[in-house]
GROMACS .gro file of C-alpha atoms in nm:
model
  116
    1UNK     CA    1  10.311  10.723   8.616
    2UNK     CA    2  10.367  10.404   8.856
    3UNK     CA    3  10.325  10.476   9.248
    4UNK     CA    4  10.633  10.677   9.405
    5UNK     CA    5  10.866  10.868   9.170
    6UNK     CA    6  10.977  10.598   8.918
    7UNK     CA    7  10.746  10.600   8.648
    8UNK     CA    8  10.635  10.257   8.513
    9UNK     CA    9  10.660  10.292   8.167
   10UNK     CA   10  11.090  10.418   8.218
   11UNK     CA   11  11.109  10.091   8.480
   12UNK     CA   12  10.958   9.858   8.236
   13UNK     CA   13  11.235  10.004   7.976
   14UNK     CA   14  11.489   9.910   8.236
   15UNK     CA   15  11.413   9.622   8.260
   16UNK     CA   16  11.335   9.490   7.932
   17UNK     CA   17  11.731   9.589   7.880
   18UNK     CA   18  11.859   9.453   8.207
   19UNK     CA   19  11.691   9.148   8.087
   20UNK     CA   20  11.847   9.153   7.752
   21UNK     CA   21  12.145   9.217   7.885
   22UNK     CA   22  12.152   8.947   8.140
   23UNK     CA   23  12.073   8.678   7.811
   24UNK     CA   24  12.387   8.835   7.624
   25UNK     CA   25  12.641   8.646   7.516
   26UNK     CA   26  12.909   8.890   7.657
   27UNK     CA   27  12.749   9.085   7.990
   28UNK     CA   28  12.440   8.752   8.075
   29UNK     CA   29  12.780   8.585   8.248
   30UNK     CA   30  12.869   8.877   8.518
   31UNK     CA   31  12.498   8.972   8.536
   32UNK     CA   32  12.327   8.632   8.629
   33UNK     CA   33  12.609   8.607   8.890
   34UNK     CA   34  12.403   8.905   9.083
   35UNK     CA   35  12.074   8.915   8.898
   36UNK     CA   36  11.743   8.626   8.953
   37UNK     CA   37  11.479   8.660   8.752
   38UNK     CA   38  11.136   8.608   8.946
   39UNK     CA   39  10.841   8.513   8.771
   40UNK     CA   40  10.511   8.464   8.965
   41UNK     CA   41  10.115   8.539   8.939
   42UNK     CA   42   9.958   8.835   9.067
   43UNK     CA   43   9.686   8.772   9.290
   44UNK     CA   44   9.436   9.001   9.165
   45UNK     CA   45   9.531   9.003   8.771
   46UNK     CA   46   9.618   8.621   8.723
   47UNK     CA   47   9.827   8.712   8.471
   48UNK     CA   48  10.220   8.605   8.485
   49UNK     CA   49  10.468   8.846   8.571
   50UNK     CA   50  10.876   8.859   8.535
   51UNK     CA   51  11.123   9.097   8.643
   52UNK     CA   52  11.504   9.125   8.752
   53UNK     CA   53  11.608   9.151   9.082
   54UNK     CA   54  11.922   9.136   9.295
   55UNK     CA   55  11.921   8.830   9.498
   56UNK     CA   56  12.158   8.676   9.836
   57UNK     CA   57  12.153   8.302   9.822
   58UNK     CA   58  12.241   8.100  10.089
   59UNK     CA   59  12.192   7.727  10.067
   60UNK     CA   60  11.810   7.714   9.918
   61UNK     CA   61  11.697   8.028  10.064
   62UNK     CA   62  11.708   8.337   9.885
   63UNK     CA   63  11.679   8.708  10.013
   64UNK     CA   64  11.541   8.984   9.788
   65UNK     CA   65  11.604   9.340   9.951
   66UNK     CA   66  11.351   9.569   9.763
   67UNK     CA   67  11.493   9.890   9.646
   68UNK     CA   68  11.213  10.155   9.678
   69UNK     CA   69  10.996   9.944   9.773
   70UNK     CA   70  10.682  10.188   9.740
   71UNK     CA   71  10.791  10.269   9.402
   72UNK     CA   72  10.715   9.882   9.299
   73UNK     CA   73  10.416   9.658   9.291
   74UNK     CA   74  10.536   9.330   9.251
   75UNK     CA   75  10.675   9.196   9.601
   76UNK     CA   76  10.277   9.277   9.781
   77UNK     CA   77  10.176   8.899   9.601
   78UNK     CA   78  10.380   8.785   9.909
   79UNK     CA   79  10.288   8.939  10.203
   80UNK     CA   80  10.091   8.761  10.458
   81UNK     CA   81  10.141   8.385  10.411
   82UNK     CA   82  10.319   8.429  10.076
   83UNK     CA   83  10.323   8.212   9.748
   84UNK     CA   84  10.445   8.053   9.482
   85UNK     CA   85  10.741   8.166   9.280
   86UNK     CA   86  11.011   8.050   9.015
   87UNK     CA   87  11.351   8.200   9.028
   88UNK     CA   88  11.580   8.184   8.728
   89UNK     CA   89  11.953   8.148   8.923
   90UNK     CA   90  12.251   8.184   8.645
   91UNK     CA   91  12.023   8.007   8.403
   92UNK     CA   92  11.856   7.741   8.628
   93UNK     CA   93  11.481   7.755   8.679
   94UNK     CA   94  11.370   7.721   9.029
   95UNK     CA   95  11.055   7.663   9.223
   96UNK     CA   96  10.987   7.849   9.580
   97UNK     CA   97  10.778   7.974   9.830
   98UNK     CA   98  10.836   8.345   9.898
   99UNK     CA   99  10.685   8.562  10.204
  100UNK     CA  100  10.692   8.946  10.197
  101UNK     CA  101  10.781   9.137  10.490
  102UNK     CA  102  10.831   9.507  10.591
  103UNK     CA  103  11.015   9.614  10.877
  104UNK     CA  104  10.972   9.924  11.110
  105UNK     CA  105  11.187  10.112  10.902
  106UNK     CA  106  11.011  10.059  10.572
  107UNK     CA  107  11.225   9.827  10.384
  108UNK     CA  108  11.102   9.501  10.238
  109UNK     CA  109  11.259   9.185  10.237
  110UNK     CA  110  11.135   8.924  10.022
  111UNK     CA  111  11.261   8.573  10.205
  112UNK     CA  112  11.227   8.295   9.934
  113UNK     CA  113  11.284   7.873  10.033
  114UNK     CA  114  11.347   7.710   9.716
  115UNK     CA  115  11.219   7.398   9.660
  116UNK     CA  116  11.488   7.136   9.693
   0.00000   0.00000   0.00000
């Protein structure tokens, strides 16, 4: 089981057919509208890592608010001073810089600036 109450091996399911779904011919349309996928390198593993997320864009920044945020491992690669990161935007690769922060409350924002 991953850390919280989602367990990893149902998450990776979900999003192995989110990410299908967002490369469909019918649904990829509506879904990369409202759905980036980020690839990066974890820090400790060095291995490459993709995954949906929902995404705000406003100019070439980027917010990422992390749903149960405990539950996932991915967003801790940019905490501190952040790093590197490629988005895919409605089929466009792009290259940022993304920092990691948790508020007072818990939640996690991940603030990316795209490079222009």
């Amino acid at each position: 089981m991953g850390r919280g109450s989602f367990p990893s091996g149902l998450a990776r399911s979900f999003n192995a057919r989110i990410m299908a779904l967002r490369s469909s011919p019918r649904w990829g349309r509506f879904l990369r509208r409202h759905l980036a996928v980020v690839t990066y390198t974890g820090r400790r593993s060095g291995r490459t890592f993709s995954t949906p997320v929902a995404y705000r864009q406003t100019g070439d920044a980027v917010v990422i608010q992390v749903a149960m945020p405990d539950a996932k491992q991915w967003w801790r690669n940019f905490l501190g001073e952040g790093g590197p990161i490629s988005l895919n935007l409605d089929g466009v690769d792009r290259a940022g810089h993304a920092v990691a922060r948790r508020d007072d409350r818990g939640r996690v924002t991940v603030t990316v600036d795209l490079t222009p």
